[in-house]
PDB file of C-alpha atoms and ligand atoms in Angstrom:
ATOM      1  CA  UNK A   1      -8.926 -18.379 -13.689  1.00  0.00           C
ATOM      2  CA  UNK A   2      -9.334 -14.897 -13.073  1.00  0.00           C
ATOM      3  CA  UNK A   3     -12.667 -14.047 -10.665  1.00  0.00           C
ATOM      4  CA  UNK A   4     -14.274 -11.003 -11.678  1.00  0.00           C
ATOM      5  CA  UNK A   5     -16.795  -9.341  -9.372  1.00  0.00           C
ATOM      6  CA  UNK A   6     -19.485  -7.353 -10.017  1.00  0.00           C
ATOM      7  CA  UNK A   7     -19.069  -5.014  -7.803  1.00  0.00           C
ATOM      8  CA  UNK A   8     -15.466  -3.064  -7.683  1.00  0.00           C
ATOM      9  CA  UNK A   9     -14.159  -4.045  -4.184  1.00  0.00           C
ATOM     10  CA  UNK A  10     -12.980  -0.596  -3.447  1.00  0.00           C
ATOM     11  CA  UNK A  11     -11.847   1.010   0.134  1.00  0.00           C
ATOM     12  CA  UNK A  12     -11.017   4.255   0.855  1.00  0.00           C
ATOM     13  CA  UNK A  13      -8.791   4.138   4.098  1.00  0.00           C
ATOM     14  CA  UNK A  14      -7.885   7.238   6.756  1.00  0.00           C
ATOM     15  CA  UNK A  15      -4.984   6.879   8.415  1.00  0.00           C
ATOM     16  CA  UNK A  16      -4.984   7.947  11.910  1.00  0.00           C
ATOM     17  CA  UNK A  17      -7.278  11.305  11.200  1.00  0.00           C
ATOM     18  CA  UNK A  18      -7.304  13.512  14.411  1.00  0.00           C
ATOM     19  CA  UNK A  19     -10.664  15.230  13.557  1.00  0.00           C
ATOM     20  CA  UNK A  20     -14.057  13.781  14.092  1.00  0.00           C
ATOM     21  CA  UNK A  21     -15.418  16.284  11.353  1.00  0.00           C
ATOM     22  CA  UNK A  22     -13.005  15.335   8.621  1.00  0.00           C
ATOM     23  CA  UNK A  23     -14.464  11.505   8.758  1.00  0.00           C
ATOM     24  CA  UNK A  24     -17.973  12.781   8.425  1.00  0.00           C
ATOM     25  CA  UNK A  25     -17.242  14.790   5.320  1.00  0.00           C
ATOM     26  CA  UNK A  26     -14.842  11.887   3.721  1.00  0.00           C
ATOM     27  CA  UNK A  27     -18.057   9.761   4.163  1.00  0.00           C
ATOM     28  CA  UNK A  28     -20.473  12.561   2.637  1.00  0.00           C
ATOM     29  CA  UNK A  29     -17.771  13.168  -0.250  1.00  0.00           C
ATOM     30  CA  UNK A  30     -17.465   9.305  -0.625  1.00  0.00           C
ATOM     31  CA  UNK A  31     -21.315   8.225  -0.655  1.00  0.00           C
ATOM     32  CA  UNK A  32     -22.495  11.750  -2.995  1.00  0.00           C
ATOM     33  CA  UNK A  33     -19.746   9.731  -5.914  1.00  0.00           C
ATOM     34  CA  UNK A  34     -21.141   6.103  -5.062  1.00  0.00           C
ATOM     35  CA  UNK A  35     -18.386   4.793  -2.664  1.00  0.00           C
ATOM     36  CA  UNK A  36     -19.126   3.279   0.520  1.00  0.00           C
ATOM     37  CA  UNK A  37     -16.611   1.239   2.021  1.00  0.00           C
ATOM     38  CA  UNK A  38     -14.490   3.406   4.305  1.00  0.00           C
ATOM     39  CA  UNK A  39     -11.766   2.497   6.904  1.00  0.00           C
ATOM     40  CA  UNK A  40     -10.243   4.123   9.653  1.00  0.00           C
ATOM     41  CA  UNK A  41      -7.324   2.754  11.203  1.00  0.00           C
ATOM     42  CA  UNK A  42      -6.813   4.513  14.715  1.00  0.00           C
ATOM     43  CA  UNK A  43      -8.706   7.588  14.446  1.00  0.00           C
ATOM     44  CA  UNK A  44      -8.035   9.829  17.373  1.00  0.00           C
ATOM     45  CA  UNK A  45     -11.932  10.167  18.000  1.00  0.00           C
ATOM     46  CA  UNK A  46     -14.654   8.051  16.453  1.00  0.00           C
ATOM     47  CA  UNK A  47     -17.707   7.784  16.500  1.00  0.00           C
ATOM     48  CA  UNK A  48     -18.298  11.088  17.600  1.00  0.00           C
ATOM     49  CA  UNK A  49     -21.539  13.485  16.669  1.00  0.00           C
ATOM     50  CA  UNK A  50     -19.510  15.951  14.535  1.00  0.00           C
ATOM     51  CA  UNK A  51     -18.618  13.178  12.274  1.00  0.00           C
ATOM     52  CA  UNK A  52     -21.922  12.211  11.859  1.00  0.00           C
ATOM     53  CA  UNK A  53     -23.058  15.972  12.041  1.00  0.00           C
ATOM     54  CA  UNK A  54     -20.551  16.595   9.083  1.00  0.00           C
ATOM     55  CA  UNK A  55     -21.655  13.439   7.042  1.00  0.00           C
ATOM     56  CA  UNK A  56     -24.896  15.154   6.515  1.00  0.00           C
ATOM     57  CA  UNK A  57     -27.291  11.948   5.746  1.00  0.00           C
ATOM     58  CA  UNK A  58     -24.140   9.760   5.010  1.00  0.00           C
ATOM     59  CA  UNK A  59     -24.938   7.890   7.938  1.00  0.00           C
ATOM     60  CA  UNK A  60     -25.023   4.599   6.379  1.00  0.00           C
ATOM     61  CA  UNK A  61     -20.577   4.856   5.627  1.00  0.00           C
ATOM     62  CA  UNK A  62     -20.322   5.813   8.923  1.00  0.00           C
ATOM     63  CA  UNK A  63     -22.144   3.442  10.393  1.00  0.00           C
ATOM     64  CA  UNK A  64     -20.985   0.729   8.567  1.00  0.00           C
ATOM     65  CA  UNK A  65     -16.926   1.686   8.806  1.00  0.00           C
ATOM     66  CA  UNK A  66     -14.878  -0.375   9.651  1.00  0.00           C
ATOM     67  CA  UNK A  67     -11.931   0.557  12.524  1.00  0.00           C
ATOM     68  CA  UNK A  68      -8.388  -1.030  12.744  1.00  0.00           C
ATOM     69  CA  UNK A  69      -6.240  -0.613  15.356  1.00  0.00           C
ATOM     70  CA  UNK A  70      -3.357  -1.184  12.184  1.00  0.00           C
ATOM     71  CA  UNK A  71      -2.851   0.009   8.429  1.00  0.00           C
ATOM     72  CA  UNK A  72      -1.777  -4.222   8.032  1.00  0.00           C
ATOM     73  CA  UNK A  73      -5.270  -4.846   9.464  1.00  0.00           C
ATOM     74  CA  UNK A  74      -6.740  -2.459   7.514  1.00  0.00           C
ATOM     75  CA  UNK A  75      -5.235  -3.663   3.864  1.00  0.00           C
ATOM     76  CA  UNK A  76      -3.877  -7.168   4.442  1.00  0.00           C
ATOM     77  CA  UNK A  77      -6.069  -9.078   1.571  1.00  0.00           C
ATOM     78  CA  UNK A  78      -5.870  -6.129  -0.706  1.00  0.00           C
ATOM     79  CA  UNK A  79      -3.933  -6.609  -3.993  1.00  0.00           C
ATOM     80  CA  UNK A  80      -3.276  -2.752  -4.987  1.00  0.00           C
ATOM     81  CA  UNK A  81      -2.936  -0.049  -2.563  1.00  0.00           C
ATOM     82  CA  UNK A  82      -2.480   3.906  -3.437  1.00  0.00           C
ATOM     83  CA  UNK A  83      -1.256   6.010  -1.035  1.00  0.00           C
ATOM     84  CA  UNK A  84      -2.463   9.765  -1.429  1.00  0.00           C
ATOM     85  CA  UNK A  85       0.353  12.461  -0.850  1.00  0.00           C
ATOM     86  CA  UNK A  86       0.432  16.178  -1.067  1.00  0.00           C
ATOM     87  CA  UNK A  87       4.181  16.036  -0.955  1.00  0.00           C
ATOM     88  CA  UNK A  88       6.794  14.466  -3.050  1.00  0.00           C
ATOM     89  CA  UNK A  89       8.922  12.382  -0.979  1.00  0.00           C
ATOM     90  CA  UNK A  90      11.908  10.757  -1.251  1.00  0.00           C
ATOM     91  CA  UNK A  91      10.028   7.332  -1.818  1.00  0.00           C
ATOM     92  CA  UNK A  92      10.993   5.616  -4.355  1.00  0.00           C
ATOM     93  CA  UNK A  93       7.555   5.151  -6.181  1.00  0.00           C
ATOM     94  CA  UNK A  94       5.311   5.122  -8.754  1.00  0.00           C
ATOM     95  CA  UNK A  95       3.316   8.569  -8.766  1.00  0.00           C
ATOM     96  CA  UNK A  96       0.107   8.572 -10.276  1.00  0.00           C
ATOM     97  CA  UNK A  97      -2.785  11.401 -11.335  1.00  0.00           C
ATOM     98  CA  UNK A  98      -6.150  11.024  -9.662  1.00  0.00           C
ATOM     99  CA  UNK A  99      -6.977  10.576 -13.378  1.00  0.00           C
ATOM    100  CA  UNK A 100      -4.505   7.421 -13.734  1.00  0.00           C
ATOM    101  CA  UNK A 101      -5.288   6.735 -10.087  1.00  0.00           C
ATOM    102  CA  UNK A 102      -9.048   6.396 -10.836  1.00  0.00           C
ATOM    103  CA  UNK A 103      -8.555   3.664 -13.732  1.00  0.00           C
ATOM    104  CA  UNK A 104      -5.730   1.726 -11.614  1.00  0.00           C
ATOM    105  CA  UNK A 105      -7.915   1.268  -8.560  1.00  0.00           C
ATOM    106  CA  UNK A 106     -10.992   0.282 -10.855  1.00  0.00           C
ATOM    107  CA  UNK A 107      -9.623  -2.289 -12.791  1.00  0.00           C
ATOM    108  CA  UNK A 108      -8.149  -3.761  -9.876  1.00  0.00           C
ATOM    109  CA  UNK A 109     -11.224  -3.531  -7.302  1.00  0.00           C
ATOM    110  CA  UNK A 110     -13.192  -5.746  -9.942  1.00  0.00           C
ATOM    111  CA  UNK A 111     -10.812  -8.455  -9.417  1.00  0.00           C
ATOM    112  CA  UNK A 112     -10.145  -8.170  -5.958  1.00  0.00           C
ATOM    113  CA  UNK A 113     -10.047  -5.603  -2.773  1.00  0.00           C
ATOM    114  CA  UNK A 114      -7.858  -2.307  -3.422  1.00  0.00           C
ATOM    115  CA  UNK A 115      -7.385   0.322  -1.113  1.00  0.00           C
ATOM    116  CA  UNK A 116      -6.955   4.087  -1.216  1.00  0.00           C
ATOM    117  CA  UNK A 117      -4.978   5.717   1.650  1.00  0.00           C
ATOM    118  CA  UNK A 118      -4.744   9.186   3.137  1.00  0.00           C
ATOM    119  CA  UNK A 119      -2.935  10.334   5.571  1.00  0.00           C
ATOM    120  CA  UNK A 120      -3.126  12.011   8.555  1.00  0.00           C
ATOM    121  CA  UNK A 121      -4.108  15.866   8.769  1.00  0.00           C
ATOM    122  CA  UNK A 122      -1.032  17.281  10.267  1.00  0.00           C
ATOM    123  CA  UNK A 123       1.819  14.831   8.866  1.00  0.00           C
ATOM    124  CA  UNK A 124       0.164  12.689   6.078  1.00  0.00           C
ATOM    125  CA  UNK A 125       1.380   9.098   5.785  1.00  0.00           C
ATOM    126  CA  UNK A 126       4.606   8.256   6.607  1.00  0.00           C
ATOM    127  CA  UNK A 127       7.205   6.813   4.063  1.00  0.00           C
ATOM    128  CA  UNK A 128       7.381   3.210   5.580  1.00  0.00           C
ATOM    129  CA  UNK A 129       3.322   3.666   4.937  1.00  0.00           C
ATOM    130  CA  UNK A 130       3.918   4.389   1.448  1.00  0.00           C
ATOM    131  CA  UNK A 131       6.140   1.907   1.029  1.00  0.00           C
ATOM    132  CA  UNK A 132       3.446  -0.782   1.688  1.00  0.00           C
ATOM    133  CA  UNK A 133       1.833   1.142  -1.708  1.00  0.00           C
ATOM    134  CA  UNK A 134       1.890  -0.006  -5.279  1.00  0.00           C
ATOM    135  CA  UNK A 135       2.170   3.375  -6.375  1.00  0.00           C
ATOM    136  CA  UNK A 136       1.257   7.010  -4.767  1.00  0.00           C
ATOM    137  CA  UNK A 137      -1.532   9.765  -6.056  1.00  0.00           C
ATOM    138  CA  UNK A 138      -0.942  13.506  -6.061  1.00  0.00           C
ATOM    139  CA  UNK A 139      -2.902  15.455  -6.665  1.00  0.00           C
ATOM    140  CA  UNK A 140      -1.336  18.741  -8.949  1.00  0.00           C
ATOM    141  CA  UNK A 141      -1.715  21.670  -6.475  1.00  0.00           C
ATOM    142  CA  UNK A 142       0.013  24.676  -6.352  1.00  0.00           C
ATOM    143  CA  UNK A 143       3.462  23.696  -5.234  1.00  0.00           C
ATOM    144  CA  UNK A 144       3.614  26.839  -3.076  1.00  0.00           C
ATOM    145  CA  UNK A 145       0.038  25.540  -1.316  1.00  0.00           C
ATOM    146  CA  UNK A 146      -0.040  21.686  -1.796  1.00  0.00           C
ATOM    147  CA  UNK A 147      -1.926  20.698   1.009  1.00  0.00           C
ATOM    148  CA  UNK A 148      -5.284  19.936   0.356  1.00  0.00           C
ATOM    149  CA  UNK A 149      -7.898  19.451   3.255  1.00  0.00           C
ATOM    150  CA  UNK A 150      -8.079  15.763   4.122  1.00  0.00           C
ATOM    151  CA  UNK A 151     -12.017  15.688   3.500  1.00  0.00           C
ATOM    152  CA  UNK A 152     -11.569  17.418   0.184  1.00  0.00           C
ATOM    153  CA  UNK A 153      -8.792  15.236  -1.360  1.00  0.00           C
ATOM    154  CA  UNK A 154     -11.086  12.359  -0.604  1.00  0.00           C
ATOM    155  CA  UNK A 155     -13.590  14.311  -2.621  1.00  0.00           C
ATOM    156  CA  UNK A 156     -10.760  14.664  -6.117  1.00  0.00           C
ATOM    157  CA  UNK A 157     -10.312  11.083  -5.431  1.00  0.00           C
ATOM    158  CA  UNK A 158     -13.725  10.138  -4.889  1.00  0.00           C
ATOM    159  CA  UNK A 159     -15.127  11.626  -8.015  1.00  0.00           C
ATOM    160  CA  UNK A 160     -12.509  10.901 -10.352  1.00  0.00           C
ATOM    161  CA  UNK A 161     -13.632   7.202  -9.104  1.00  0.00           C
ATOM    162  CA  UNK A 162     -16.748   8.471 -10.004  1.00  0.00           C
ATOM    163  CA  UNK A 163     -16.187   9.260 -13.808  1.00  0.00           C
ATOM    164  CA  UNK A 164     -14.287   6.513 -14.034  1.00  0.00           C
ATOM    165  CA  UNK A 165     -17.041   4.106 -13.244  1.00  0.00           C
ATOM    166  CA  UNK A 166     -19.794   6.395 -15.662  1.00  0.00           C
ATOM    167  CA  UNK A 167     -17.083   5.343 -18.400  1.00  0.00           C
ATOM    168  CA  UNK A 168     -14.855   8.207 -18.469  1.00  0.00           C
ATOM    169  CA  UNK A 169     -12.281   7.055 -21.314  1.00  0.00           C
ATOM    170  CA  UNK A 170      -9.602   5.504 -19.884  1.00  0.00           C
ATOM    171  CA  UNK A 171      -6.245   7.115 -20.336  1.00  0.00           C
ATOM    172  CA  UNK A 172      -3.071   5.916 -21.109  1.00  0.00           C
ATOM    173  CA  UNK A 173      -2.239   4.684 -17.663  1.00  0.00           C
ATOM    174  CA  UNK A 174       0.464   2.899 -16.203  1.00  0.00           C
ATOM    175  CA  UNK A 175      -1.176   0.319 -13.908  1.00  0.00           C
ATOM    176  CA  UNK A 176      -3.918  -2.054 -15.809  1.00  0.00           C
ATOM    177  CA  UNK A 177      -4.603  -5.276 -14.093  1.00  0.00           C
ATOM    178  CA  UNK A 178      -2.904  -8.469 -16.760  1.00  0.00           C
ATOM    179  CA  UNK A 179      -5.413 -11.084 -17.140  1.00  0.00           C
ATOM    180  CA  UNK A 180      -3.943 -14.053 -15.056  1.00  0.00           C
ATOM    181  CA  UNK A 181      -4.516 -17.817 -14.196  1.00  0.00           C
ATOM    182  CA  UNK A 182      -3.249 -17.118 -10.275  1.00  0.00           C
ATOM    183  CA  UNK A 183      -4.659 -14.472  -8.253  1.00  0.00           C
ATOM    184  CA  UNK A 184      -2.361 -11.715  -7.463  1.00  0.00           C
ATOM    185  CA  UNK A 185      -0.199 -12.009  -4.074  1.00  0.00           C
ATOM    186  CA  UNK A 186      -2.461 -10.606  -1.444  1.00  0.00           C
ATOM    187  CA  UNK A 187      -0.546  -7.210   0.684  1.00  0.00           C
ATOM    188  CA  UNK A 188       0.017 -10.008   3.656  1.00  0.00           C
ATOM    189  CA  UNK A 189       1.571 -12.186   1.342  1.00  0.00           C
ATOM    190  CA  UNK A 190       3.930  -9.359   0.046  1.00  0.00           C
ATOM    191  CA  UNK A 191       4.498  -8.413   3.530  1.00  0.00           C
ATOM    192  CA  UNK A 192       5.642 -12.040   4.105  1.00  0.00           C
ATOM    193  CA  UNK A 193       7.499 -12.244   1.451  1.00  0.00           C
ATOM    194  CA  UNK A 194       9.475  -8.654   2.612  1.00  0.00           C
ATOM    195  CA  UNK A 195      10.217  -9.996   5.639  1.00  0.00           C
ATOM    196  CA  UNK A 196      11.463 -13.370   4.406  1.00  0.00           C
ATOM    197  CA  UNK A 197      14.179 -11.376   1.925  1.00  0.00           C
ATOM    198  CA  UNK A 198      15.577  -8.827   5.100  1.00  0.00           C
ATOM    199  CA  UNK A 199      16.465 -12.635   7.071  1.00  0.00           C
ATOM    200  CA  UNK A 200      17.465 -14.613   4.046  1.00  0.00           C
ATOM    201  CA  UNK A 201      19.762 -10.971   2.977  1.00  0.00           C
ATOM    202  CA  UNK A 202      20.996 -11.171   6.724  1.00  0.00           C
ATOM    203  CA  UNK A 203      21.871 -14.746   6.902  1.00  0.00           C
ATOM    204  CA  UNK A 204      24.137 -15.179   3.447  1.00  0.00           C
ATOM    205  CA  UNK A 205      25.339 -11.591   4.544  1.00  0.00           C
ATOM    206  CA  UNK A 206      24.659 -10.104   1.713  1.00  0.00           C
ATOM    207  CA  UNK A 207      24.678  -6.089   3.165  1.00  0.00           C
ATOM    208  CA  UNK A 208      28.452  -6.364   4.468  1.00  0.00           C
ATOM    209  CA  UNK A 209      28.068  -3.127   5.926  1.00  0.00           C
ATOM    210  CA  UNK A 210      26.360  -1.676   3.652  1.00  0.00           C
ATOM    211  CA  UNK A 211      22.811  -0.006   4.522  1.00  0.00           C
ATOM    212  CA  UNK A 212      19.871  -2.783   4.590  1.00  0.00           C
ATOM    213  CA  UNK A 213      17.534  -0.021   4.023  1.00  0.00           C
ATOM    214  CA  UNK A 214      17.960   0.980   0.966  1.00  0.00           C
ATOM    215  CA  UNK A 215      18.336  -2.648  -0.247  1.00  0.00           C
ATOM    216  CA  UNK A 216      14.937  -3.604   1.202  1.00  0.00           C
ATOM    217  CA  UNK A 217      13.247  -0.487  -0.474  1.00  0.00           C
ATOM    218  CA  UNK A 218      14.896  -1.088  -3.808  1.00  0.00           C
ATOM    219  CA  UNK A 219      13.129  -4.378  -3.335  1.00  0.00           C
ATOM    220  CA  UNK A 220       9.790  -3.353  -2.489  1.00  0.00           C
ATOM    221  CA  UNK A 221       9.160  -1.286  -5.053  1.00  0.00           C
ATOM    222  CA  UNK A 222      10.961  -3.971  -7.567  1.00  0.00           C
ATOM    223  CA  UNK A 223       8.358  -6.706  -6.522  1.00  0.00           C
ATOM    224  CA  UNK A 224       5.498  -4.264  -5.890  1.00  0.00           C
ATOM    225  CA  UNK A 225       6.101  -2.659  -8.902  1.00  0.00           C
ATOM    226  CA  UNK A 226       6.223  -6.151 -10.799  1.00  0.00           C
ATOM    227  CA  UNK A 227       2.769  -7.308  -9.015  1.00  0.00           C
ATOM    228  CA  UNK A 228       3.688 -10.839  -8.587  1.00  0.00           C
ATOM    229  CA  UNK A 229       0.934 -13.713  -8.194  1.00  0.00           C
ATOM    230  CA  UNK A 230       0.502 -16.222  -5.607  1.00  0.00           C
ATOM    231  CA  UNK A 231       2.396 -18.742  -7.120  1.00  0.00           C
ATOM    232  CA  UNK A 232       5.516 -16.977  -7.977  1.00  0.00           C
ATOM    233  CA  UNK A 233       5.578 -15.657  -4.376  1.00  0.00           C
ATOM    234  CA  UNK A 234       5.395 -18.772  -3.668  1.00  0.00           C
ATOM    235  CA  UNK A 235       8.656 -20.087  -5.971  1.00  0.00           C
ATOM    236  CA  UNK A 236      10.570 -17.155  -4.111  1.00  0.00           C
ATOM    237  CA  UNK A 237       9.974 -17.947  -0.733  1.00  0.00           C
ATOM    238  CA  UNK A 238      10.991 -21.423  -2.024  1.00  0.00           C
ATOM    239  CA  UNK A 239      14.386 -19.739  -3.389  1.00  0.00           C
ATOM    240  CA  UNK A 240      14.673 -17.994  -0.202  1.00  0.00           C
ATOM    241  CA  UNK A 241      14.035 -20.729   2.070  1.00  0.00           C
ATOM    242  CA  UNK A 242      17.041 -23.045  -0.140  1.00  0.00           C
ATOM    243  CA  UNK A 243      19.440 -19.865  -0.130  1.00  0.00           C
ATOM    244  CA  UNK A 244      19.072 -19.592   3.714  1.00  0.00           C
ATOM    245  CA  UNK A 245      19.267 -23.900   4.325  1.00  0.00           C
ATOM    246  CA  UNK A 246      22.307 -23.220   1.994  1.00  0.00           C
ATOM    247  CA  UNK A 247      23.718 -20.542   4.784  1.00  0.00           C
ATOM    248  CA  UNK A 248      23.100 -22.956   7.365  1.00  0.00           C
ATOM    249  CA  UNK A 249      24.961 -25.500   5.499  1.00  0.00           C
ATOM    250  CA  UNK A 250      27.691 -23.308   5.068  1.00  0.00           C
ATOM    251  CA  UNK A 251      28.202 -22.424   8.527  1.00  0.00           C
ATOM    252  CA  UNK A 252      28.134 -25.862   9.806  1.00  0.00           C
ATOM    253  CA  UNK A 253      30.819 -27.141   7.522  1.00  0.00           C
ATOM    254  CA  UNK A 254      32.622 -23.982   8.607  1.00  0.00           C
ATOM    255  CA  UNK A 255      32.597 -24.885  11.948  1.00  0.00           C
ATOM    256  CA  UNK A 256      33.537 -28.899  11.150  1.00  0.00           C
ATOM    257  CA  UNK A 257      36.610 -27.015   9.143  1.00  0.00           C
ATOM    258  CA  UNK A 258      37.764 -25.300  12.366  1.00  0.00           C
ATOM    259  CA  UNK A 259      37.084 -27.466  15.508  1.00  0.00           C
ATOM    260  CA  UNK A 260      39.090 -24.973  17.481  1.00  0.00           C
ATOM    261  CA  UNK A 261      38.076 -21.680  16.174  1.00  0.00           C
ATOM    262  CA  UNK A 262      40.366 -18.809  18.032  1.00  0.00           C
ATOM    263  CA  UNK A 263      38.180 -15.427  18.822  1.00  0.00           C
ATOM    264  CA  UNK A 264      36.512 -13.468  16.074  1.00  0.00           C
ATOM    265  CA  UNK A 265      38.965 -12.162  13.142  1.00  0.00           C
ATOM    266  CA  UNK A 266      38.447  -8.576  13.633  1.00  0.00           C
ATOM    267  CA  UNK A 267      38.798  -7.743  10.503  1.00  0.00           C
ATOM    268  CA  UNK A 268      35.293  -9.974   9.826  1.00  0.00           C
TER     269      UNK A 268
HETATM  270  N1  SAH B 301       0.869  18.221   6.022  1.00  0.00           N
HETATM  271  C1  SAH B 301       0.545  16.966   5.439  1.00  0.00           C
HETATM  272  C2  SAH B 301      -0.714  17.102   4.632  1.00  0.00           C
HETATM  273  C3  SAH B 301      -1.735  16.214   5.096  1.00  0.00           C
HETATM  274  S1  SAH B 301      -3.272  16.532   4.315  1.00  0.00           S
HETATM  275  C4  SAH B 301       1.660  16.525   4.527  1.00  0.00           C
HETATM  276  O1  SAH B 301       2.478  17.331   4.171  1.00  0.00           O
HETATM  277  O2  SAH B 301       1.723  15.368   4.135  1.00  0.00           O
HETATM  278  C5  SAH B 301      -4.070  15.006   4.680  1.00  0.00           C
HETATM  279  C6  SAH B 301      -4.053  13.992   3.574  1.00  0.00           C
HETATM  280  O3  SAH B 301      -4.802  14.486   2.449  1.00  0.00           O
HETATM  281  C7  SAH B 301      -2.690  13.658   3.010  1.00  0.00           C
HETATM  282  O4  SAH B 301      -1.995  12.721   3.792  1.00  0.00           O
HETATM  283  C8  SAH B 301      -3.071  13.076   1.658  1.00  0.00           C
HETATM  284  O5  SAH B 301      -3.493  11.750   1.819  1.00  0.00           O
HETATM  285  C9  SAH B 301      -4.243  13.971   1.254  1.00  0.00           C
HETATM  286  N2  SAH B 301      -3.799  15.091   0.421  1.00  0.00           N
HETATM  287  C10 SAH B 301      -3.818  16.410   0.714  1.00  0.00           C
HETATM  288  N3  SAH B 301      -3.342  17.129  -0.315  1.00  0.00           N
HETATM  289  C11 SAH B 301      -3.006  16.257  -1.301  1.00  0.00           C
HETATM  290  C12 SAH B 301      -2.446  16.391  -2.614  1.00  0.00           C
HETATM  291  N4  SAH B 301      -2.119  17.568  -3.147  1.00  0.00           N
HETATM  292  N5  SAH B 301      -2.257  15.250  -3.332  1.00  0.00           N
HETATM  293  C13 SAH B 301      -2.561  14.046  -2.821  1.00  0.00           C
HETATM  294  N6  SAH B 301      -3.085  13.867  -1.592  1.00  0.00           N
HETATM  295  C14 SAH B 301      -3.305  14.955  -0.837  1.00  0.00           C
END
């Protein structure tokens, strides 16, 4: 059974901001459009009066922000992340609108925690960041002047949140949460599961020389994209686990084959 809460579990998240003032006004844009839970994950200076000075009365986000030393720290239990990013990268990810954004994150915070990222102020998030994302937002700027302020893309973000929780019809979107009898794999569990594929990919040498990168990207976003539950992570780690015992097998009865194996075949 799916658990609905009340309440979308929503966070907005700032990765590594260098200025004091820009977390004040992400908190005032945040609490004017009804969102309170904000993160920081290694801010250069917090808390620091010209946050609070810039928050204006939204003392209460500041105050009750939460700091990581680690984006992991900062999402690990969330089941849908969107990372915000005023340039197109080559990542290999979904883009949404703020619009589509908006009704993603919604539907998803009221059946579990999601997360909004931004990035920092000088060079955004960084593509391995993004590629612990479900998807990415831009926001359509002028291509010749993309960059919004941090502080004021929190505030497109924040209020398109806004309308969407007033009832703004929902557009066609790509990203609604399924109904499902097992809760969605948590970003730790994906994480796990990541890191289970690059060994299990290493030990049946599956890259023979070709990059691992690219592989393990092509995977994220095939898994990410797919939003698997807890159970069917489950089932591949299973898979995983049997391909690498399988490996292990292989070897062994390798070296039983050759008792008296000569030095490495170069051409291996
Ligand atoms: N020079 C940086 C811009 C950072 S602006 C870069 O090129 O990435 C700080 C943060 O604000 C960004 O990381 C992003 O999260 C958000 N932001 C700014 N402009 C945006 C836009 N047009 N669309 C989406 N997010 C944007």
């Amino acid at each position: 059974m799916m658990h609905s809460t009340a309440t979308p579990d929503l966070r907005l998240v700032l990765v590594e901001p260098s200025h004091p003032g820009n977390i004040g006004a992400a908190a005032r844009a945040m609490r004017t459009m009804g969102l309170r839970q904000l993160v920081l994950v290694n801010p250069h200076a917090f808390p620091h009066a010209e946050a609070s000075a810039m928050a204006a009365g939204a003392d209460d986000v500041l105050a009750a922000a939460r700091v990581c030393a680690r984006l992991d720290e900062a999402i690990g239990d969330c089941r849908f992340v969107l990372g915000c990013s005023a340039r197109r990268r080559h990542v290999p990810l979904t883009e949404h609108s703020p619009r589509e954004a908006a009704s993603a994150l919604w539907t998803h915070a009221t059946h579990g925690p999601a997360a909004l990222l931004f990035g920092r102020e000088r060079t955004g998030l960084t593509n391995d960041e993004l590629m612990h994302c479900n998807g990415s937002v831009f926001i359509p700027s002028d291509p010749e002047f993309s960059s919004l302020n941090l502080a004021a893309s929190v505030q497109v973000l924040s209020y398109e949140l806004r309308l969407r929780q007033l009832g703004a019809p929902v557009q066609a979107g790509p990203a609604t949460a399924p109904e499902r009898d097992e809760p969605p794999a948590t970003h730790a569990q994906m994480e796990g599961l990541f890191g289970h594929f690059d060994q299990t990919l290493h030990d049946i040498d599956f890259h023979k020389g070709r990059a691992p990168d690219t592989v393990m990207q092509r995977l994220r976003r095939l898994l990410l994209r797919a939003e698997p539950d807890q159970r069917e992570v489950r089932v591949l780690r299973g898979i995983l686990s049997d391909a690498q015992r399988m490996a292990r097998l292989a070897r062994a009865a390798g070296a039983v084959a050759t008792p008296n194996p000569g030095p490495a075949d170069p051409a291996d």
